Each structure stands twice: as structure tokens, then as C-alpha cells.
Coordinates of C-alpha atoms in Angstrom, one line a residue:
Chain A
X1 CA 0.0 -0.1 0.0
X2 CA 3.0 2.5 0.8
X3 CA 3.9 1.9 -2.7
X4 CA 1.0 3.3 -4.0
X5 CA 1.1 6.3 -1.5
X6 CA 4.5 7.0 -3.4
X7 CA 2.8 6.7 -6.7
X8 CA 0.3 9.2 -5.6
X9 CA 2.9 11.7 -4.6
X10 CA 4.9 10.9 -8.0
X11 CA 1.9 11.3 -10.3
X12 CA 0.7 14.5 -8.4
X13 CA 4.4 16.0 -8.4
X14 CA 4.4 15.5 -12.1
X15 CA 1.1 17.0 -12.7
X16 CA 2.0 20.1 -10.6
X17 CA 5.3 20.7 -12.6
X18 CA 3.1 20.8 -15.6
X19 CA 0.0 22.7 -14.4
X20 CA 1.7 25.1 -12.1
X21 CA 4.0 26.9 -14.4
X22 CA 1.2 26.8 -17.1
X23 CA -1.2 28.6 -14.7
X24 CA 1.6 31.0 -13.8
X25 CA 2.4 31.9 -17.5
X26 CA -1.3 32.3 -18.5
X27 CA -1.3 36.0 -17.7
X28 CA 2.4 36.6 -18.9
X29 CA 2.7 37.2 -22.7
X30 CA 5.7 35.5 -24.1
X31 CA 5.5 36.9 -27.6
X32 CA 8.2 39.3 -28.2
X33 CA 7.9 41.8 -31.1
X34 CA 11.2 42.5 -32.6
X35 CA 11.3 45.7 -34.8
X36 CA 10.5 44.9 -38.6
X37 CA 14.1 46.1 -40.1
X38 CA 14.7 46.5 -43.8
X39 CA 17.9 47.8 -45.3
X40 CA 17.4 50.9 -47.4
X41 CA 18.7 50.5 -50.9
X42 CA 19.0 54.3 -51.1
X43 CA 20.7 55.3 -47.8
X44 CA 22.4 52.0 -47.1
X45 CA 21.3 51.7 -43.6
X46 CA 18.8 49.4 -41.7
X47 CA 15.4 51.4 -40.7
X48 CA 12.7 50.2 -38.5
X49 CA 9.6 51.5 -36.8
X50 CA 9.3 51.2 -33.1
X51 CA 6.1 51.2 -31.2
X52 CA 6.0 52.4 -27.4
X53 CA 3.1 53.6 -25.3
X54 CA 1.0 53.6 -28.5
X55 CA 3.3 56.2 -30.1
X56 CA 5.1 54.9 -33.2
X57 CA 8.6 56.2 -34.1
X58 CA 10.5 55.6 -37.4
X59 CA 14.3 55.2 -36.8
X60 CA 17.4 54.1 -38.7
X61 CA 20.2 52.0 -37.2
X62 CA 22.2 55.0 -35.7
X63 CA 18.8 56.0 -34.0
X64 CA 18.0 59.0 -36.2
X65 CA 14.3 59.7 -36.2
X66 CA 12.2 60.3 -39.3
X67 CA 8.7 61.1 -40.2
X68 CA 6.4 58.4 -41.7
X69 CA 6.6 59.9 -45.1
X70 CA 10.6 60.2 -45.0
X71 CA 10.6 56.7 -43.7
X72 CA 8.5 55.3 -46.7
X73 CA 10.6 57.2 -49.1
X74 CA 13.7 55.6 -47.6
X75 CA 12.3 52.1 -48.2
X76 CA 10.9 52.6 -51.8
X77 CA 11.1 49.1 -52.6
X78 CA 8.9 47.9 -49.6
X79 CA 6.7 50.9 -49.6
X80 CA 6.3 51.3 -53.3
X81 CA 2.5 51.0 -53.2
X82 CA 2.1 53.7 -50.8
X83 CA 4.5 55.9 -52.8
X84 CA 2.7 55.2 -55.9
X85 CA -0.4 56.5 -54.1
X86 CA 1.4 59.6 -52.7
X87 CA 3.0 60.2 -56.2
X88 CA 6.4 59.9 -54.6
X89 CA 8.0 56.9 -56.2
X90 CA 11.3 57.6 -57.9
X91 CA 11.8 57.0 -61.5
X92 CA 15.1 55.3 -60.6
X93 CA 17.0 53.9 -57.8
X94 CA 20.8 53.6 -57.8
X95 CA 20.8 54.4 -61.5
X96 CA 18.3 51.8 -62.5
X97 CA 14.8 52.8 -63.9
X98 CA 12.0 51.3 -61.6
X99 CA 8.3 50.7 -62.0
X100 CA 5.8 49.3 -59.7
X101 CA 5.6 46.1 -61.8
X102 CA 9.4 45.7 -61.9
X103 CA 9.3 46.1 -58.1
X104 CA 6.6 43.7 -57.7
X105 CA 8.3 41.0 -60.0
X106 CA 11.7 41.2 -58.2
X107 CA 10.5 41.5 -54.6
X108 CA 9.9 38.1 -52.6
X109 CA 9.1 37.2 -49.2
X110 CA 10.3 33.9 -47.5
X111 CA 9.4 32.7 -44.0
X112 CA 10.6 29.5 -42.3
X113 CA 9.4 28.3 -38.9
X114 CA 10.8 25.1 -37.2
X115 CA 7.1 23.8 -37.3
X116 CA 7.1 23.7 -41.0
X117 CA 9.4 21.0 -41.0
X118 CA 8.8 19.5 -37.6
X119 CA 5.0 18.6 -38.1
X120 CA 3.2 15.3 -38.9
X121 CA 2.7 15.2 -42.6
X122 CA 0.7 12.7 -44.5
X123 CA 3.0 11.6 -47.3
X124 CA 0.9 12.3 -50.4
X125 CA 1.7 15.1 -52.7
X126 CA -0.3 16.9 -55.4
X127 CA 1.7 17.4 -58.9
X128 CA 0.2 20.3 -60.8
X129 CA 0.7 20.7 -64.7
X130 CA 3.6 23.1 -64.9
X131 CA 2.8 24.3 -68.5
X132 CA -1.0 24.9 -67.9
X133 CA -2.6 27.0 -70.4
X134 CA -5.2 28.2 -67.8
X135 CA -4.5 31.3 -65.8
X136 CA -4.9 29.5 -62.4
X137 CA -3.5 26.1 -61.7
X138 CA -5.9 23.2 -61.6
X139 CA -6.0 20.2 -59.5
X140 CA -4.5 17.3 -61.5
X141 CA -6.9 14.5 -60.7
X142 CA -4.5 12.5 -58.6
X143 CA -2.1 12.6 -55.9
X144 CA 1.1 10.6 -55.6
X145 CA 3.1 8.7 -53.1
X146 CA 6.8 8.1 -53.2
X147 CA 8.9 5.6 -51.3
X148 CA 10.3 2.8 -53.4
X149 CA 8.7 3.9 -56.5
X150 CA 6.2 6.7 -57.4
X151 CA 2.4 6.1 -57.6
X152 CA -0.2 8.2 -58.6
X153 CA -3.7 7.4 -57.0
X154 CA -7.0 8.6 -58.4
X155 CA -9.1 10.0 -55.5
X156 CA -12.2 9.0 -57.3
X157 CA -11.5 5.1 -57.3
X158 CA -8.8 5.2 -54.6
X159 CA -7.0 2.9 -57.2
X160 CA -3.2 3.4 -58.4
X161 CA -2.8 4.9 -61.7
X162 CA -0.7 2.1 -63.3
X163 CA 0.1 3.6 -66.6
X164 CA 1.0 7.3 -65.3
X165 CA 3.0 5.7 -62.4
X166 CA 5.2 3.3 -64.6
X167 CA 5.8 6.3 -67.0
X168 CA 7.0 8.7 -64.1
X169 CA 9.1 5.9 -62.5
X170 CA 10.8 5.0 -65.7
X171 CA 11.8 8.8 -66.1
X172 CA 13.2 8.6 -62.7
X173 CA 15.1 5.1 -63.3
X174 CA 16.6 6.7 -66.5
X175 CA 18.0 9.7 -64.6
X176 CA 19.7 7.2 -62.1
X177 CA 17.3 7.5 -59.2
X178 CA 18.3 5.1 -56.3
X179 CA 15.2 4.4 -54.2
X180 CA 13.7 4.9 -51.7
X181 CA 13.1 8.5 -51.9
X182 CA 14.4 10.1 -48.5
X183 CA 12.7 13.4 -49.0
X184 CA 9.8 14.8 -51.3
X185 CA 9.6 18.7 -51.0
X186 CA 7.2 20.7 -53.0
X187 CA 4.2 23.3 -52.7
X188 CA 1.0 21.6 -52.8
X189 CA -0.9 24.9 -52.5
X190 CA -3.2 25.5 -55.6
X191 CA -3.2 29.2 -55.0
X192 CA 0.4 30.0 -56.3
X193 CA 1.4 32.0 -59.4
X194 CA 3.0 29.0 -61.1
X195 CA 4.5 25.6 -60.4
X196 CA 7.9 24.7 -59.9
X197 CA 7.3 21.0 -59.0
X198 CA 9.1 18.9 -56.5
X199 CA 12.6 18.3 -55.3
X200 CA 13.1 14.7 -54.3
X201 CA 16.3 13.3 -52.5
X202 CA 17.0 9.6 -53.0
X203 CA 18.8 7.3 -50.8
X204 CA 22.2 8.3 -52.2
X205 CA 21.6 12.0 -51.3
X206 CA 21.0 12.9 -55.0
X207 CA 18.6 15.7 -55.6
X208 CA 16.1 15.2 -58.4
X209 CA 13.8 17.9 -59.9
X210 CA 10.3 16.6 -60.7
X211 CA 7.7 18.4 -62.9
X212 CA 4.8 17.5 -65.0
X213 CA 4.9 19.2 -68.4
X214 CA 1.9 18.7 -70.7
X215 CA 1.1 15.4 -68.8
X216 CA 4.6 13.8 -69.2
X217 CA 7.2 13.6 -66.6
X218 CA 10.0 16.1 -66.4
X219 CA 12.7 14.6 -64.2
X220 CA 16.3 16.0 -64.0
X221 CA 19.2 15.0 -61.7
X222 CA 20.2 18.4 -60.4
X223 CA 23.7 17.2 -59.9
X224 CA 23.8 19.2 -56.5
X225 CA 26.8 17.6 -54.5
X226 CA 25.8 14.6 -52.5
X227 CA 27.9 15.9 -49.6
X228 CA 25.4 18.7 -49.1
X229 CA 23.1 16.4 -47.2
X230 CA 19.8 18.6 -47.4
X231 CA 17.8 18.7 -44.2
X232 CA 14.8 20.5 -45.6
X233 CA 13.9 22.0 -49.0
X234 CA 11.4 24.7 -49.6
X235 CA 10.3 25.3 -53.2
X236 CA 10.2 29.1 -53.6
X237 CA 8.0 29.9 -56.8
X238 CA 8.8 33.7 -56.4
X239 CA 7.5 36.1 -59.3
X240 CA 11.2 36.7 -60.2
X241 CA 11.9 33.0 -61.0
X242 CA 15.5 33.3 -60.0
X243 CA 15.4 30.5 -57.6
X244 CA 13.9 27.2 -57.6
X245 CA 14.1 26.6 -53.9
X246 CA 16.0 27.2 -50.6
X247 CA 17.9 24.3 -49.3
X248 CA 18.8 24.0 -45.5
X249 CA 21.8 21.6 -45.1
X250 CA 22.6 19.1 -42.4
X251 CA 25.3 21.6 -41.0
X252 CA 22.6 24.5 -40.7
X253 CA 23.8 26.4 -43.8
X254 CA 21.1 27.9 -46.3
X255 CA 21.6 27.6 -50.0
X256 CA 19.5 28.9 -52.7
X257 CA 19.1 26.6 -55.7
X258 CA 19.2 28.7 -58.7
X259 CA 17.3 28.6 -61.9
X260 CA 20.8 28.8 -63.7
X261 CA 21.2 25.2 -64.2
X262 CA 20.6 24.3 -60.5
X263 CA 23.6 26.3 -59.3
X264 CA 23.9 26.2 -55.5
X265 CA 24.4 29.6 -53.9
X266 CA 25.3 29.9 -50.3
X267 CA 23.5 32.5 -48.4
X268 CA 25.2 34.3 -45.5
X269 CA 23.0 34.1 -42.5
X270 CA 23.2 35.0 -38.9
X271 CA 23.8 31.6 -36.8
X272 CA 20.8 29.6 -37.4
X273 CA 19.3 26.3 -36.4
X274 CA 16.4 25.2 -38.3
X275 CA 15.2 23.1 -35.2
X276 CA 14.8 26.2 -33.1
X277 CA 15.1 29.3 -35.1
X278 CA 12.8 31.3 -37.3
X279 CA 14.1 32.7 -40.7
X280 CA 12.6 35.5 -42.6
X281 CA 14.0 36.9 -45.8
X282 CA 12.6 39.8 -47.7
X283 CA 14.4 40.2 -51.0
X284 CA 14.4 43.2 -53.6
X285 CA 16.5 43.9 -56.6
X286 CA 19.4 45.4 -54.6
X287 CA 19.3 43.5 -51.4
X288 CA 18.0 40.6 -49.5
X289 CA 17.3 41.3 -45.7
X290 CA 17.9 37.9 -44.1
X291 CA 16.5 37.7 -40.5
X292 CA 17.1 35.0 -37.9
X293 CA 15.1 35.1 -34.8
X294 CA 16.4 32.8 -32.0
X295 CA 16.1 32.5 -28.2
X296 CA 18.9 35.0 -28.0
X297 CA 17.5 37.7 -30.0
X298 CA 16.9 38.8 -33.5
X299 CA 19.7 39.4 -35.9
X300 CA 19.5 40.6 -39.5
X301 CA 21.9 40.8 -42.5
X302 CA 21.7 42.8 -45.6
X303 CA 23.1 41.1 -48.5
X304 CA 23.7 42.4 -51.9
X305 CA 21.3 40.5 -54.5
X306 CA 24.1 40.3 -57.2
X307 CA 27.0 39.2 -55.3
X308 CA 25.4 37.6 -52.3
X309 CA 27.9 39.2 -50.1
X310 CA 27.0 40.4 -46.7
X311 CA 27.2 44.5 -46.6
X312 CA 25.6 45.2 -43.1
X313 CA 24.1 43.7 -39.9
X314 CA 21.8 44.7 -37.1
X315 CA 20.7 42.7 -34.0
X316 CA 18.3 43.2 -31.1
X317 CA 18.8 41.1 -27.9
X318 CA 15.9 39.1 -26.4
X319 CA 14.5 41.5 -23.7
X320 CA 13.5 38.6 -21.4
X321 CA 17.2 37.5 -21.2
X322 CA 17.9 40.8 -19.4
X323 CA 14.6 41.0 -17.5
X324 CA 14.6 37.5 -16.0
X325 CA 11.6 36.3 -14.0
X326 CA 13.4 35.3 -10.9
X327 CA 10.2 34.1 -9.2
X328 CA 9.6 31.6 -11.8
X329 CA 13.2 30.3 -11.9
X330 CA 13.4 30.0 -8.3
X331 CA 10.0 28.7 -7.4
X332 CA 9.8 26.4 -10.2
X333 CA 12.9 23.9 -10.1
X334 CA 11.7 22.4 -13.4
X335 CA 8.8 22.9 -15.9
X336 CA 7.1 20.1 -17.6
X337 CA 5.4 21.1 -20.9
X338 CA 3.9 18.8 -23.9
X339 CA 3.9 21.5 -26.4
X340 CA 6.2 23.9 -28.4
X341 CA 5.8 26.6 -31.0
X342 CA 8.7 24.8 -32.8
X343 CA 6.9 21.6 -33.5
X344 CA 3.4 20.4 -34.0
X345 CA 4.0 17.1 -31.9
X346 CA 2.8 16.4 -28.4
X347 CA 6.2 15.7 -26.6
X348 CA 7.2 15.8 -23.0
X349 CA 9.9 18.4 -22.4
X350 CA 11.5 19.3 -19.4
X351 CA 13.0 22.9 -19.0
X352 CA 15.3 23.4 -16.0
X353 CA 15.2 26.4 -13.8
X354 CA 17.9 28.2 -11.9
X355 CA 20.1 26.0 -9.7
X356 CA 19.4 28.4 -6.7
X357 CA 15.9 26.6 -6.5
X358 CA 17.8 24.2 -4.1
X359 CA 17.8 27.0 -1.5
X360 CA 13.9 27.2 -1.7
X361 CA 13.8 23.3 -1.8
X362 CA 15.9 23.0 1.4
X363 CA 13.8 25.7 3.1
X364 CA 10.6 23.6 2.0
X365 CA 12.3 20.3 3.4
X366 CA 12.7 22.1 6.7
X367 CA 9.2 23.4 6.8
X368 CA 8.0 19.8 6.0
X369 CA 10.1 18.2 8.8
X370 CA 8.9 20.9 11.2
X371 CA 5.3 20.7 10.3
X372 CA 4.9 17.0 10.0
X373 CA 7.3 15.7 12.9
X374 CA 4.6 13.9 14.3
X375 CA 3.5 12.1 11.4
X376 CA 6.7 11.0 10.0
X377 CA 8.6 8.0 10.9
X378 CA 12.0 6.7 10.8
X379 CA 11.3 4.9 7.4
X380 CA 9.6 7.7 5.2
X381 CA 11.3 10.9 6.1
X382 CA 14.6 10.3 4.2
X383 CA 12.8 9.5 0.9
X384 CA 10.3 12.4 1.3
X385 CA 12.7 15.0 2.5
X386 CA 14.8 14.0 -0.7
X387 CA 11.8 14.1 -2.8
X388 CA 10.9 17.8 -1.7
X389 CA 14.6 18.8 -2.0
X390 CA 14.6 17.6 -5.6
X391 CA 11.0 18.6 -6.7
X392 CA 10.8 21.9 -4.6
X393 CA 7.4 23.3 -4.5
X394 CA 5.7 20.4 -6.6
X395 CA 6.8 17.7 -4.2
X396 CA 6.0 19.9 -1.1
X397 CA 2.3 20.5 -2.3
X398 CA 1.8 17.0 -3.3
X399 CA 2.8 15.8 0.2
X400 CA 1.1 18.8 2.0
X401 CA -2.3 17.9 0.2
X402 CA -2.1 14.3 1.4
X403 CA -1.3 15.4 5.0
X404 CA -3.6 18.3 5.3
X405 CA -6.6 16.5 3.8
X406 CA -5.7 13.8 6.5
X407 CA -5.9 11.0 4.0
X408 CA -5.1 7.6 5.8
X409 CA -2.5 6.0 3.4
Chain B
X1 CA -17.8 -18.5 -8.9
X2 CA -15.8 -16.7 -11.5
X3 CA -18.7 -17.3 -14.0
X4 CA -21.1 -15.9 -11.4
X5 CA -19.2 -12.8 -11.1
X6 CA -19.2 -12.2 -14.8
X7 CA -22.9 -12.9 -15.0
X8 CA -23.7 -10.4 -12.2
X9 CA -21.5 -7.9 -14.1
X10 CA -23.5 -8.7 -17.3
X11 CA -26.9 -8.2 -15.6
X12 CA -25.9 -4.9 -14.4
X13 CA -24.5 -3.7 -17.6
X14 CA -26.2 -5.3 -20.5
X15 CA -28.5 -2.3 -21.1
X16 CA -25.9 0.3 -20.9
X17 CA -23.8 -2.0 -23.2
X18 CA -26.6 -2.1 -25.5
X19 CA -26.7 1.6 -25.5
X20 CA -23.1 2.3 -25.9
X21 CA -23.1 -0.3 -28.9
X22 CA -26.1 1.4 -30.5
X23 CA -24.5 4.8 -30.1
X24 CA -21.4 3.4 -31.7
X25 CA -23.2 2.2 -34.7
X26 CA -25.2 5.7 -34.9
X27 CA -22.0 7.5 -34.7
X28 CA -20.3 5.4 -37.5
X29 CA -23.4 5.9 -39.8
X30 CA -23.5 9.6 -39.1
X31 CA -19.7 10.1 -39.6
X32 CA -19.4 8.1 -42.9
X33 CA -22.8 9.3 -44.4
X34 CA -21.4 12.8 -43.8
X35 CA -18.2 12.0 -45.5
X36 CA -19.9 10.1 -48.4
X37 CA -22.0 13.3 -49.0
X38 CA -18.9 15.3 -49.0
X39 CA -17.2 13.0 -51.3
X40 CA -20.1 13.3 -53.8
X41 CA -20.7 17.0 -53.6
X42 CA -17.2 18.5 -53.5
X43 CA -15.3 15.4 -55.0
X44 CA -12.8 13.1 -53.5
X45 CA -9.8 15.1 -54.7
X46 CA -11.0 18.1 -52.7
X47 CA -11.5 16.1 -49.4
X48 CA -8.1 14.3 -49.9
X49 CA -6.4 17.9 -50.4
X50 CA -8.1 19.2 -47.3
X51 CA -7.1 16.2 -45.3
X52 CA -3.6 16.0 -46.6
X53 CA -2.6 19.5 -47.1
X54 CA -4.7 21.8 -44.7
X55 CA -4.3 19.2 -41.8
X56 CA -8.0 18.9 -41.2
X57 CA -9.0 16.0 -39.1
X58 CA -12.5 15.0 -40.6
X59 CA -13.3 12.3 -37.9
X60 CA -13.3 14.3 -34.8
X61 CA -16.7 13.1 -33.6
X62 CA -15.1 10.0 -32.8
X63 CA -12.6 11.6 -30.2
X64 CA -15.0 12.0 -27.4
X65 CA -16.9 8.6 -27.9
X66 CA -14.4 6.7 -25.7
X67 CA -14.6 9.0 -23.0
X68 CA -18.3 9.2 -22.7
X69 CA -18.8 5.5 -23.1
X70 CA -16.2 4.7 -20.3
X71 CA -17.8 7.1 -18.0
X72 CA -21.3 5.7 -18.4
X73 CA -20.1 2.1 -18.4
X74 CA -18.2 2.4 -15.4
X75 CA -20.8 4.3 -13.5
X76 CA -23.4 1.6 -14.2
X77 CA -21.1 -1.1 -13.4
X78 CA -20.1 0.6 -9.9
X79 CA -22.8 2.9 -8.7
X80 CA -25.3 0.3 -8.0
X81 CA -22.6 -1.5 -6.0
X82 CA -21.7 1.4 -3.9
X83 CA -25.4 2.7 -3.4
X84 CA -26.7 -0.7 -2.4
X85 CA -23.4 -1.3 -0.4
X86 CA -23.0 -4.7 -2.3
X87 CA -19.3 -4.3 -3.1
X88 CA -17.8 -5.3 0.3
X89 CA -19.9 -8.3 0.2
X90 CA -18.6 -9.3 -3.2
X91 CA -15.2 -8.9 -1.8
X92 CA -15.9 -11.3 0.9
X93 CA -16.7 -14.1 -1.5
X94 CA -14.5 -17.4 -1.0
X95 CA -12.1 -16.1 -3.8
X96 CA -9.0 -14.2 -3.7
X97 CA -9.6 -10.5 -3.4
X98 CA -7.2 -10.1 -6.3
X99 CA -9.0 -12.5 -8.3
X100 CA -12.4 -10.8 -7.8
X101 CA -11.1 -7.3 -8.6
X102 CA -9.3 -8.8 -11.6
X103 CA -12.6 -10.2 -12.8
X104 CA -14.9 -7.3 -12.1
X105 CA -12.5 -4.8 -13.7
X106 CA -11.5 -7.2 -16.4
X107 CA -15.1 -7.4 -17.5
X108 CA -15.4 -3.7 -17.8
X109 CA -12.1 -3.5 -19.7
X110 CA -12.8 -6.3 -22.1
X111 CA -16.2 -5.0 -22.8
X112 CA -15.0 -1.6 -23.6
X113 CA -12.0 -3.1 -25.7
X114 CA -14.3 -5.1 -27.7
X115 CA -16.8 -2.2 -28.5
X116 CA -13.8 -0.2 -29.4
X117 CA -12.2 -2.9 -31.4
X118 CA -15.2 -3.7 -33.4
X119 CA -15.7 0.3 -34.0
X120 CA -12.0 0.3 -35.3
X121 CA -12.5 -2.7 -37.5
X122 CA -15.6 -0.9 -39.2
X123 CA -13.8 2.4 -39.3
X124 CA -10.7 0.8 -41.1
X125 CA -13.2 -1.1 -43.4
X126 CA -15.0 2.2 -44.3
X127 CA -12.0 4.1 -44.8
X128 CA -10.2 1.6 -47.0
X129 CA -13.0 2.2 -49.4
X130 CA -12.4 6.0 -50.1
X131 CA -9.0 6.7 -48.8
X132 CA -5.5 5.5 -49.1
X133 CA -3.5 3.8 -46.4
X134 CA -1.6 7.1 -45.7
X135 CA -4.8 8.9 -44.6
X136 CA -6.1 5.8 -42.9
X137 CA -2.9 5.3 -40.8
X138 CA -2.8 9.0 -40.0
X139 CA -6.4 8.9 -38.9
X140 CA -5.8 6.0 -36.6
X141 CA -2.7 7.6 -35.0
X142 CA -5.0 10.7 -34.3
X143 CA -7.7 8.5 -32.9
X144 CA -5.5 6.2 -30.8
X145 CA -5.0 8.8 -27.8
X146 CA -8.7 9.3 -27.5
X147 CA -9.3 5.5 -27.5
X148 CA -6.7 4.9 -24.8
X149 CA -7.9 7.7 -22.8
X150 CA -11.3 5.7 -22.6
X151 CA -9.4 3.0 -20.2
X152 CA -7.9 5.9 -18.3
X153 CA -11.2 7.4 -17.6
X154 CA -12.7 3.9 -16.8
X155 CA -10.4 3.2 -14.2
X156 CA -10.3 6.7 -12.7
X157 CA -14.0 6.9 -12.4
X158 CA -14.0 3.3 -10.8
X159 CA -11.3 4.7 -8.3
X160 CA -13.5 7.8 -7.6
X161 CA -16.7 5.8 -7.3
X162 CA -15.4 3.0 -5.0
X163 CA -13.1 5.5 -3.0
X164 CA -14.6 5.6 0.5
X165 CA -13.3 9.1 1.6
X166 CA -14.6 12.2 -0.2
X167 CA -11.3 14.2 0.5
X168 CA -9.4 11.5 -1.5
X169 CA -12.2 11.5 -4.2
X170 CA -11.3 15.1 -4.9
X171 CA -7.8 14.5 -5.1
X172 CA -8.3 11.5 -7.3
X173 CA -10.7 13.7 -9.5
X174 CA -8.1 16.3 -10.0
X175 CA -5.5 13.7 -10.8
X176 CA -7.9 12.0 -13.3
X177 CA -8.7 15.3 -14.9
X178 CA -4.9 16.0 -15.2
X179 CA -4.2 12.6 -16.6
X180 CA -7.1 12.6 -19.0
X181 CA -5.9 16.2 -20.3
X182 CA -2.7 14.6 -21.5
X183 CA -4.7 12.8 -24.1
X184 CA -6.4 15.9 -25.6
X185 CA -3.6 18.5 -25.8
X186 CA -3.9 19.1 -29.6
X187 CA -6.3 18.4 -32.4
X188 CA -3.5 18.6 -35.0
X189 CA -3.3 15.2 -37.1
X190 CA -0.9 12.7 -35.8
X191 CA 0.6 15.2 -33.2
X192 CA 0.8 12.2 -30.7
X193 CA 2.9 10.0 -33.1
X194 CA 5.9 10.1 -30.8
X195 CA 4.1 10.1 -27.4
X196 CA 1.5 7.3 -28.3
X197 CA 3.8 4.3 -27.1
X198 CA 4.2 5.8 -23.7
X199 CA 0.4 6.6 -23.2
X200 CA -0.4 3.3 -22.0
X201 CA 1.6 3.9 -18.9
X202 CA -0.9 6.5 -17.9
X203 CA -3.6 3.9 -18.2
X204 CA -1.4 1.5 -15.8
X205 CA -1.1 4.4 -13.3
X206 CA -5.1 4.6 -13.7
X207 CA -5.4 0.9 -12.9
X208 CA -3.2 1.4 -9.6
X209 CA -5.6 4.0 -8.5
X210 CA -8.5 2.0 -8.9
X211 CA -7.0 -1.0 -7.2
X212 CA -6.1 1.5 -4.4
X213 CA -9.5 2.6 -4.0
X214 CA -10.9 -0.9 -3.8
X215 CA -8.3 -1.8 -1.3
X216 CA -9.3 1.2 0.8
X217 CA -12.9 0.5 0.5
X218 CA -12.4 -3.1 1.8
X219 CA -10.4 -2.0 4.7
X220 CA -13.1 0.6 5.5
X221 CA -10.9 3.7 5.3
X222 CA -12.9 6.6 6.6
X223 CA -12.3 10.3 6.8

């Protein structure tokens, strides 16, 4: 029976280590809004708006303040629509004639969050017709799976389209594909401007490009070095058609797969881990703004579009690192949680608090020994004191509940 | 003697068992006629697309069936015993206490398991007609925690119903809510893929709590 008593204490301690920090954090906003920085193609400096006490100021990297209109004029490639409305869009920037259409087609936005990769995914894919004569893309009438071989399935009948599957698999075999497919990356969203197909990694780390052109397979070995070892590939489908995809390598580097014969271009980024950090890129005809948001803060690079060389950088530290919640760190020796913004899986995760929690734990152990000196015996005081010391407030509350309710165990 | 214990449990629960089975049949009919209508009205390709690319779980009606059936079933099995104070009598039958408890709880668990199993077989059969294995397996992984939680609820309701002390009942209720909450933290399809193998451990802990309550009841713990 005593063993069940310990089980009761163990389970309630675990539940408290999950629910107490959760309840504490309910009224604490965790979201940190870093300023939206953009590198000015005109003034060659980072600019950002800053909101404080419902007042919005517009600053550059040196802290100089601007009016809203000056701010828009400094970032014409981002605020071009506003400038067109105000009749302020310059005819040329850095000696190059610009128009709203040119800016629209050369601008692109790319966002990566760890949850994009670390999420459950049903391994079925839609391959659109890449040379569609229609304005909008259309559903192709099948979905494909790809492990040892590619198989197109007709949703109407739930049967494999044998002829189409064989046609596409033969195209892969001809290009030297070695099954199984380790990774199939593409964009199944129907509402995209055009289709760039899929990038498929085989068992030998070779990367193949798959498209459907006029109903026929287009399969090409990209000949990207097998030593790259891709961790994640995101097909871009930007209006400028300069890149096929972004590739995250195993050693946490970012590459762009260029539409110029699948040339791999290494993109300089602040230190970045696809497992934990967010990446955002706003690119225009002169500069790419590459931003990485991590636990330590946000760091942005300005990269020249032509040379892919870093020209400037700016960083904002995480304000929570300087304004620590000592109450939480000391009161909660550890925090059990099941969810994370970095993945869509339910997984137990323990976050350790400050080691100084031991002071509180010893204090709680002392209170326990003092309060319940009559109830404890020579057999149980050692494990219970040890448990309170290790688990702090959680263990103490569990034991306190049992004693204070006078539950006979 | 064992047969008689089972017969007694059957007499107590046959009506509720019938109701649970009937609601399982109605639920299955409702969900799959809804899916059938959707497949004919918007097309199978669109439904597949919504499931695969927009992470919509189309069978969420099944998620709360195990909990509800476990609550109803365990209450019908144990409340009459508690109200008419028969459980103590049963525990004094000329059989080992452990054997009696095993047969009573075993009856409940096997009944629930049988209902859930038949429901899953019907689900797999119906899914197999309209959807590929990838969607079927993903749906089963999404449903599995909810069905496992049915067993946790069964054991925790038994523990709370049989528990002689009101204070301990409150503690067990809070622990039970916390334990069951672990099974319903996300609606995202397949989000329990990695935790699923460890969830039976929670059910095992719930078994220990129900056994604890039965022993406390037998020894006549009072507060």
C-alpha cells in the first residue's frame, strides 16, 4: 500500500510541475515583437519602426528619427504601393529605372518556422501541370506517394494509376534515381502563381527535380553535390523566377538553388538552427534582408542581391534575457510541458530552472520536517525529504495535500 | 464462482452495453454518411486535399466517444454496488480479493475493448473504400490517444466511485482530470505520433489508483 502512496505523490508532483508553471504563465505574454527592420537601398542603412506606449517612431540604425513619409521614401522597394499613391515613387534607384511592376516581380518574401519542418505530414503530394494554359492552376485529378516507387492514386476510385505511375518511375530510373525517396519537397498549395514541381532526395542524397509538363514527366538530376546532405528544401515559386528553392543543409547552412542550371548559392545568414530558429527573408532587386529570430534575439543581415555578399548587419537582444523572471526560476525547479511552438508534436519536454531553487527546496524540506514531525517515521522521512529537495514546490504541495486532507494512506 | 461474477456484471451492464453499442453504430453511420455526402458533393480530390494539405481531421466526432462510453459504463458497473453497499459483500466471496477485482475490472475493460475494437474494424473497413493507407494510418494515430483515454477514464471513474473518503475522491478527480488532459492536448492530426507508445503507462497508473480505492474500500478507510 505504501508503494501506492508514493505513486500518488509521484503522479501529483508530475502534474503540478506541468500545471503550476502553465497557470503562472497564463497572464504573462511570451511573444516578443522585434522591430521589422529593412535595409534601405537608397541610404544603405537599416530602418525600422518602433512602437512604444501607443506612439510609433521611425528610426535608422544610428537611432535618428524620421517622419512616416521620410521613412517610406527611404524604403521605396518595400513601400512602393504607398509611394505610388502619394505620387512619390522615384523613377530610378541607384541608376536603375524602376516601375511598380518591376518592383513587384523582383520582390519576394520567404518565411521559415521550425514547425514547417517538424510537423506530422501525410506523405501524399499533388503534382500540378507546370505548363498549364489556364490562368490558374488546376487540381491534376490524382495524388502521388513516393517511397520505393512513385505511385499516382486516383481519389475518385482510390486506385493506383498504373500507366502514369510507370511512365514517371521510368523517367526516374533513366536519370539514375536510387530508391527509396528520402525526402519529397514541394508546394501543394493551388493558389500559387506558377508551379515549380518537387525536389526529391534519393537514398544516395542525389537531388532530383520533378515536374509534370503537358502530362509527361520532367525529371532531372540536379547534380547538386551529394555531400550537401539536405535537411529541408522549400520550393520558392517567387515572381522573379531566379530560384527554384531554398535548401537547408545538415550543417545548418542556407543555400538557394538557382534556376541557372541548379547552381547552389550559399546565403550568408546569422547563426541559424532550423530546429529552433525562425528565418525571414525579404528580397528585392538590390538587397536581401535575411533575419534570424532565436532564443537570444533577432539578428538581420543585408546581402547584396548580385554578389550575395553581406554588407551590413543589425541585432536586437531578447529583452527577456535581461529582465529575467526570478520568481519563476526559483519557485519552479523544472517545468514540464508537452507543446512547443517549434513543432506540432505532443512530446514531454523538461525545462530546468535556476540551480538556486535548491535554497527554496531546502527551506521547504525544513518546513515539512517541522510541520509534520509527529506524522513522519524513521522509514519515510528520508525519501520524502529527498523528494521535496529535488522537486521543490511540486513535491512539497503533493505531500502537503495528502497530510492536510488527513488522507489515511 | 468466476462465471457468477461475470454473470452479475452482465446483468448490471447489459442495458448500458446495448446503449453504448447502439450509439457506436449511429456515430459510425453519421460520420461516414457525412463523408459520403462530402465526397459526392465536392469531390474526393478536394476532400483528400483538405485532409493532406490543410491538416483537417474529418473524424473528430469519434474523439469523445471513448470517454463518454467509459464514464457511462463504469458508473453503471459501480454506482449500484456503492449505493446498495454490495461491493464489500462481493469482496468477501470465497475467492482471493485480487481474483475478484481482476474479474470485475477485467469484465469492464474487455467489454470496452471489444466495443472499441469492433468500432475500429468498421472504421478501417469504411476508410479503406474511400481513402489510401496514408490517410487511414494518420487517422488511426490521431484517434488512438482518445481511445486509450477511454481506459484511463474507466479506471479513474472506478477509483473515484469506489473510494470511501470524499477528500481522497477530490484528489483523485483532480489527478484524473490532469491525466486525461494529457490525451487531448492537440487536435493536429498525428501530433501524438511520438508520445503514443508511452500513453499506456498512464492507463497503467490509473489501474493502480482503482485498485488502491478498492483496497481502501475493503479495509473501510474513513475520513
